[in-house]
Amino acid sequence: AQSVTQLDSQVPVFEEAPVELRCNYSSSVSVYLFWYVQYPNQGLQLLLKYLSGSTLVKGINGFEAEFNKSQTSFHLRKPSVHISDTAEYFCAVREMIQGAQKLVFGQGTRLTINP
Amino acid sequence: SAVISQKPSRDICQRGTSLTIQCQVDSQVTMMFWYRQQPGQSLTLIATANQGSEATYESGFVIDKFPISRPNLTFSTLTVSNMSPEDSSIYLCSVLQSSYNEQFFGPGTRLTVL
């Protein structure tokens, strides 16, 4: 069984500072990795995904993430955050479980940008 | 990308009643899912809605409580039956678009049970 761990439930950051949101997963097989963002009172929006190839993936709004197979991590980063980045961020893993595709989410990290 | 709409967007219901949530996709998709997001928590998969057959439920979710229909490749419904305050959550419809290898989510239905 797979699990996704987001190590920080809340991350407060000052505007224009860099940020890293951590995500670790446990899986014995190849997985697809995703980061989703949920702005207040809205649905989920895909930020970026790793399927294969380059381990550094770039997404929307200036975010990027690096897949590290040896450390089973997929941390999300942004070099300079903006007030509008305040949201809940979810790391997710998709793999085949008993013949079915399953997307499993981490607990979420609430990113708060302070002026 | 797939565009997903859900109805209703929110509702306040009385204990013991049932609510049916509709999910409409603008294109045919092979896989549709229903998730629950309890207040302040992450998303939990309720079931996979299978076209033309019974839904596949995750551990902890049963058909009597959450009956699901999927009459075609663009539409599905989730019913929350015999509701209690513990059912107060956001319910999200999701589809897997194979061509993009991405899973898209609807805007959610915010349910409050009094």
Coordinates of N, CA, C and O in Angstrom, one line a residue, chain A:
Chain A
A1 N 0.8 -1.2 0.0 CA 0.0 0.0 0.0 C 0.9 1.2 0.0 O 1.9 1.3 0.6
Q2 N 0.4 2.2 -0.7 CA 1.2 3.4 -0.8 C 0.7 4.4 0.3 O -0.5 4.4 0.7
S3 N 1.5 5.4 0.7 CA 1.1 6.4 1.5 C 1.9 7.7 1.1 O 3.0 7.6 0.5
V4 N 1.3 8.8 1.4 CA 1.9 10.1 1.1 C 2.0 10.9 2.4 O 1.0 11.1 3.1
T5 N 3.2 11.4 2.7 CA 3.4 12.2 3.9 C 3.8 13.6 3.6 O 4.9 13.8 2.9
Q6 N 3.1 14.5 4.0 CA 3.5 15.9 3.9 C 3.9 16.3 5.3 O 3.1 16.4 6.2
L7 N 5.2 16.6 5.4 CA 5.8 16.8 6.7 C 5.3 18.0 7.5 O 5.4 18.0 8.7
D8 N 4.9 19.0 6.8 CA 4.5 20.3 7.4 C 3.0 20.5 7.2 O 2.6 20.6 6.1
S9 N 2.2 20.7 8.3 CA 0.8 21.0 8.1 C 0.6 22.4 7.8 O -0.4 22.8 7.1
Q10 N 1.5 23.3 8.3 CA 1.4 24.7 8.0 C 2.8 25.3 7.8 O 3.7 24.9 8.4
V11 N 2.9 26.2 6.8 CA 4.1 26.9 6.5 C 3.8 28.3 6.3 O 3.2 28.7 5.3
P12 N 4.3 29.2 7.3 CA 4.1 30.6 7.1 C 5.4 31.2 6.5 O 6.5 30.8 6.9
V13 N 5.3 32.0 5.5 CA 6.4 32.6 4.8 C 6.2 34.1 4.5 O 5.0 34.5 4.2
F14 N 7.2 34.9 4.5 CA 7.1 36.3 4.1 C 7.1 36.4 2.6 O 7.7 35.6 1.9
E15 N 6.3 37.4 2.1 CA 6.3 37.6 0.7 C 7.7 37.8 0.1 O 8.5 38.4 0.7
E16 N 7.9 37.3 -1.1 CA 9.1 37.3 -1.9 C 10.2 36.4 -1.3 O 11.3 36.3 -1.9
A17 N 9.9 35.7 -0.3 CA 10.9 34.7 0.2 C 10.7 33.4 -0.5 O 9.6 33.1 -1.1
P18 N 11.7 32.5 -0.5 CA 11.6 31.2 -1.1 C 10.8 30.2 -0.2 O 10.7 30.5 1.0
V19 N 10.2 29.2 -0.8 CA 9.5 28.2 0.0 C 9.7 26.8 -0.5 O 9.9 26.6 -1.7
E20 N 9.7 25.9 0.4 CA 9.8 24.5 0.0 C 8.7 23.7 0.8 O 8.7 23.8 2.0
L21 N 7.8 23.0 0.1 CA 6.8 22.2 0.8 C 7.3 20.7 0.5 O 7.4 20.3 -0.6
R22 N 7.4 20.0 1.6 CA 8.0 18.7 1.6 C 6.9 17.6 1.4 O 5.8 17.6 2.0
C23 N 7.3 16.6 0.6 CA 6.4 15.4 0.4 C 7.2 14.2 0.2 O 8.2 14.1 -0.6
N24 N 6.9 13.2 1.0 CA 7.5 11.9 0.9 C 6.5 10.8 0.6 O 5.3 10.9 1.1
Y25 N 6.8 9.8 -0.1 CA 5.9 8.7 -0.4 C 6.5 7.4 -0.2 O 7.7 7.3 -0.1
S26 N 5.7 6.4 0.0 CA 6.2 5.1 0.2 C 5.5 4.2 -0.9 O 4.3 4.1 -0.9
S27 N 6.3 3.6 -1.7 CA 5.8 2.7 -2.7 C 6.9 1.8 -3.2 O 8.0 2.3 -3.4
S28 N 6.6 0.6 -3.5 CA 7.6 -0.3 -4.0 C 7.6 -0.4 -5.5 O 8.4 -1.1 -6.1
V29 N 6.7 0.3 -6.2 CA 6.6 0.3 -7.6 C 6.7 1.7 -8.2 O 6.7 2.6 -7.4
S30 N 6.8 1.8 -9.5 CA 6.9 3.1 -10.1 C 5.5 3.8 -9.9 O 4.5 3.2 -9.9
V31 N 5.7 5.1 -9.7 CA 4.5 5.9 -9.4 C 4.5 7.1 -10.2 O 5.5 7.6 -10.7
Y32 N 3.3 7.7 -10.3 CA 3.2 9.0 -10.9 C 2.9 10.0 -9.7 O 2.2 9.7 -8.8
L33 N 3.6 11.2 -9.8 CA 3.5 12.1 -8.6 C 2.9 13.4 -9.1 O 3.2 13.9 -10.2
F34 N 2.1 14.0 -8.2 CA 1.4 15.2 -8.5 C 1.4 16.2 -7.3 O 1.5 15.8 -6.2
W35 N 1.3 17.5 -7.7 CA 1.0 18.5 -6.7 C -0.2 19.3 -7.1 O -0.3 19.7 -8.3
Y36 N -1.2 19.4 -6.2 CA -2.4 20.1 -6.5 C -2.5 21.3 -5.5 O -1.9 21.3 -4.4
V37 N -3.1 22.4 -5.9 CA -3.3 23.5 -5.1 C -4.8 23.8 -4.9 O -5.6 23.6 -5.9
Q38 N -5.2 24.1 -3.7 CA -6.6 24.4 -3.5 C -6.7 25.8 -2.8 O -6.3 26.0 -1.7
Y39 N -7.2 26.8 -3.6 CA -7.3 28.1 -3.1 C -8.6 28.2 -2.2 O -9.5 27.3 -2.4
P40 N -8.7 29.1 -1.3 CA -9.8 29.2 -0.4 C -11.2 29.1 -1.1 O -11.4 29.8 -2.1
N41 N -12.0 28.1 -0.7 CA -13.4 27.9 -1.2 C -13.4 27.6 -2.7 O -14.3 27.9 -3.4
Q42 N -12.3 26.9 -3.2 CA -12.3 26.5 -4.6 C -11.9 25.0 -4.7 O -11.6 24.4 -3.7
G43 N -12.0 24.5 -5.9 CA -11.7 23.1 -6.1 C -10.2 23.0 -6.2 O -9.4 23.9 -6.0
L44 N -9.8 21.8 -6.6 CA -8.4 21.5 -6.8 C -7.9 21.8 -8.2 O -8.5 21.5 -9.2
Q45 N -6.7 22.3 -8.3 CA -6.1 22.7 -9.6 C -4.7 22.0 -9.6 O -3.9 22.1 -8.6
L46 N -4.4 21.4 -10.7 CA -3.1 20.7 -10.9 C -2.0 21.7 -11.0 O -2.1 22.6 -11.9
L47 N -1.0 21.6 -10.2 CA 0.2 22.5 -10.3 C 1.2 21.9 -11.2 O 1.8 22.6 -12.1
L48 N 1.6 20.7 -11.0 CA 2.6 20.0 -11.8 C 2.5 18.5 -11.6 O 1.8 18.0 -10.7
K49 N 3.2 17.8 -12.5 CA 3.2 16.3 -12.4 C 4.5 15.7 -12.8 O 5.2 16.3 -13.6
Y50 N 4.8 14.6 -12.2 CA 6.0 13.8 -12.7 C 5.5 12.5 -13.2 O 4.9 11.7 -12.4
L51 N 5.8 12.1 -14.4 CA 5.4 10.8 -15.0 C 6.6 10.0 -15.3 O 6.7 8.8 -15.0
S52 N 7.6 10.7 -15.9 CA 8.9 10.0 -16.2 C 9.8 11.1 -16.8 O 9.4 12.2 -16.9
G53 N 11.0 10.7 -17.1 CA 12.0 11.6 -17.7 C 12.7 12.5 -16.7 O 13.1 12.0 -15.6
S54 N 12.9 13.8 -17.0 CA 13.6 14.7 -16.1 C 13.0 14.7 -14.8 O 11.8 14.8 -14.6
T55 N 13.9 14.7 -13.8 CA 13.4 14.6 -12.4 C 13.0 16.0 -11.9 O 12.3 16.1 -10.9
L56 N 13.3 17.1 -12.6 CA 12.9 18.4 -12.2 C 11.8 18.8 -13.1 O 11.9 18.9 -14.4
V57 N 10.6 19.0 -12.5 CA 9.4 19.4 -13.3 C 9.0 20.8 -13.0 O 9.0 21.2 -11.8
K58 N 8.6 21.5 -14.0 CA 8.1 22.9 -13.8 C 6.6 22.9 -14.0 O 6.1 22.2 -14.9
G59 N 6.0 23.7 -13.1 CA 4.5 23.8 -13.2 C 4.1 25.2 -13.4 O 4.8 26.1 -13.8
I60 N 2.8 25.4 -13.1 CA 2.2 26.8 -13.2 C 2.6 27.7 -12.1 O 3.1 27.2 -11.0
N61 N 2.4 29.0 -12.3 CA 2.7 30.0 -11.2 C 4.1 30.0 -10.6 O 4.3 30.4 -9.5
G62 N 5.0 29.5 -11.4 CA 6.4 29.6 -11.0 C 6.9 28.5 -10.1 O 8.0 28.5 -9.5
F63 N 6.0 27.5 -9.8 CA 6.4 26.4 -9.0 C 7.2 25.3 -9.7 O 7.0 25.1 -10.9
E64 N 8.0 24.6 -9.0 CA 8.7 23.4 -9.6 C 8.9 22.4 -8.5 O 8.7 22.7 -7.3
A65 N 9.1 21.2 -8.9 CA 9.3 20.1 -7.9 C 10.4 19.1 -8.5 O 10.5 19.0 -9.7
E66 N 11.0 18.5 -7.5 CA 12.1 17.5 -7.9 C 11.8 16.2 -7.4 O 11.6 16.0 -6.2
F67 N 11.8 15.2 -8.3 CA 11.6 13.8 -7.9 C 12.9 13.2 -7.6 O 13.9 13.2 -8.3
N68 N 12.9 12.6 -6.4 CA 14.2 12.0 -5.9 C 13.8 10.5 -5.5 O 13.2 10.3 -4.4
K69 N 14.2 9.6 -6.4 CA 13.8 8.3 -6.2 C 14.4 7.6 -5.0 O 13.8 6.9 -4.2
S70 N 15.7 7.9 -4.7 CA 16.4 7.3 -3.6 C 15.8 7.7 -2.3 O 15.8 7.0 -1.3
Q71 N 15.4 9.0 -2.2 CA 14.8 9.5 -1.0 C 13.3 9.4 -1.0 O 12.6 9.9 0.0
T72 N 12.7 8.9 -2.0 CA 11.2 8.8 -2.2 C 10.6 10.1 -1.9 O 9.7 10.2 -1.0
S73 N 11.1 11.2 -2.5 CA 10.6 12.5 -2.2 C 10.2 13.2 -3.4 O 10.6 12.9 -4.5
F74 N 9.3 14.2 -3.3 CA 8.8 15.0 -4.4 C 8.5 16.4 -3.8 O 7.3 16.8 -3.7
H75 N 9.5 17.1 -3.4 CA 9.3 18.4 -2.7 C 9.0 19.5 -3.7 O 9.5 19.6 -4.8
L76 N 8.1 20.4 -3.3 CA 7.6 21.5 -4.1 C 8.4 22.8 -3.7 O 8.5 23.0 -2.5
R77 N 8.8 23.6 -4.7 CA 9.6 24.8 -4.4 C 9.1 26.0 -5.3 O 8.6 25.8 -6.4
K78 N 9.3 27.1 -4.7 CA 9.1 28.4 -5.4 C 10.2 29.4 -4.9 O 10.3 29.6 -3.7
P79 N 10.9 30.0 -5.8 CA 12.0 30.9 -5.3 C 11.5 32.2 -4.7 O 12.3 32.8 -3.9
S80 N 10.3 32.6 -5.1 CA 9.8 33.9 -4.5 C 8.3 33.9 -4.5 O 7.7 33.8 -5.6
V81 N 7.7 33.9 -3.3 CA 6.3 33.7 -3.2 C 5.6 35.0 -3.2 O 6.1 36.1 -2.9
H82 N 4.3 34.9 -3.6 CA 3.4 36.1 -3.6 C 2.2 35.9 -2.7 O 1.9 34.7 -2.4
I83 N 1.6 37.0 -2.3 CA 0.4 36.9 -1.5 C -0.6 35.9 -2.0 O -1.2 35.1 -1.3
S84 N -0.7 35.9 -3.4 CA -1.7 35.1 -4.0 C -1.4 33.6 -4.0 O -2.3 32.8 -4.4
D85 N -0.3 33.2 -3.5 CA 0.1 31.8 -3.3 C -0.5 31.2 -2.1 O -0.4 30.0 -1.8
T86 N -1.1 32.0 -1.3 CA -1.7 31.5 0.0 C -2.8 30.5 -0.4 O -3.8 30.9 -1.1
A87 N -2.7 29.3 0.0 CA -3.6 28.2 -0.4 C -3.2 26.9 0.4 O -2.2 26.9 1.1
E88 N -4.0 25.9 0.1 CA -3.6 24.6 0.6 C -3.0 23.8 -0.5 O -3.5 23.8 -1.6
Y89 N -1.9 23.1 -0.2 CA -1.2 22.4 -1.3 C -1.2 20.9 -0.9 O -0.9 20.5 0.2
F90 N -1.5 20.1 -1.9 CA -1.6 18.6 -1.7 C -0.7 17.9 -2.6 O -0.7 18.1 -3.8
C91 N 0.1 17.0 -2.0 CA 0.9 16.1 -2.8 C 0.1 14.8 -3.0 O -0.7 14.4 -2.1
A92 N 0.2 14.2 -4.2 CA -0.6 13.0 -4.5 C 0.2 12.0 -5.3 O 1.1 12.4 -6.1
V93 N 0.0 10.8 -5.1 CA 0.6 9.7 -5.8 C -0.4 8.8 -6.5 O -1.4 8.5 -5.9
R94 N -0.2 8.5 -7.7 CA -1.1 7.5 -8.4 C -0.3 6.3 -8.8 O 0.7 6.4 -9.4
E95 N -0.9 5.2 -8.5 CA -0.4 3.9 -8.9 C -1.5 2.9 -9.1 O -2.6 3.1 -8.7
M96 N -1.1 1.8 -9.7 CA -2.1 0.7 -9.9 C -2.2 -0.1 -8.6 O -1.1 -0.6 -8.1
I97 N -3.3 -0.3 -8.0 CA -3.5 -1.1 -6.8 C -4.6 -2.1 -7.1 O -5.8 -1.7 -7.4
Q98 N -4.3 -3.3 -7.1 CA -5.3 -4.4 -7.4 C -6.0 -4.1 -8.7 O -7.2 -4.3 -8.8
G99 N -5.2 -3.8 -9.7 CA -5.8 -3.6 -11.1 C -6.5 -2.3 -11.3 O -7.1 -2.1 -12.3
A100 N -6.5 -1.4 -10.3 CA -7.2 -0.1 -10.4 C -6.3 1.0 -10.2 O -5.4 1.0 -9.3
Q101 N -6.5 2.1 -10.9 CA -5.7 3.3 -10.7 C -6.3 4.0 -9.5 O -7.5 4.3 -9.4
K102 N -5.4 4.4 -8.6 CA -5.8 5.1 -7.4 C -4.9 6.3 -7.2 O -3.7 6.2 -7.3
L103 N -5.5 7.4 -6.9 CA -4.8 8.6 -6.5 C -4.9 8.9 -5.0 O -6.1 9.0 -4.5
V104 N -3.8 8.8 -4.4 CA -3.8 9.0 -2.9 C -3.2 10.3 -2.5 O -2.1 10.6 -3.0
F105 N -3.8 11.0 -1.6 CA -3.4 12.3 -1.3 C -2.7 12.4 0.1 O -3.0 11.6 1.0
G106 N -1.7 13.3 0.2 CA -1.1 13.6 1.5 C -2.1 14.5 2.3 O -3.2 14.8 1.8
Q107 N -1.7 14.8 3.5 CA -2.6 15.5 4.4 C -2.8 16.9 4.1 O -3.7 17.6 4.6
G108 N -1.9 17.5 3.2 CA -2.0 18.9 2.9 C -1.1 19.8 3.7 O -0.8 19.5 4.8
T109 N -0.6 20.8 3.0 CA 0.2 21.9 3.7 C -0.5 23.2 3.4 O -0.7 23.6 2.3
R110 N -0.8 23.9 4.5 CA -1.4 25.2 4.4 C -0.3 26.2 4.3 O 0.5 26.4 5.2
L111 N -0.1 26.9 3.1 CA 0.9 27.9 2.9 C 0.3 29.3 3.1 O -0.7 29.6 2.5
T112 N 0.8 30.0 4.0 CA 0.4 31.3 4.3 C 1.5 32.3 4.0 O 2.6 32.2 4.6
I113 N 1.2 33.3 3.2 CA 2.1 34.3 2.8 C 1.8 35.6 3.6 O 0.7 36.1 3.5
N114 N 2.8 36.1 4.3 CA 2.6 37.3 5.1 C 3.3 38.5 4.4 O 4.4 38.3 3.9
P115 N 2.7 39.6 4.4 CA 3.3 40.8 3.8 C 4.6 41.3 4.5 O 4.8 41.0 5.7

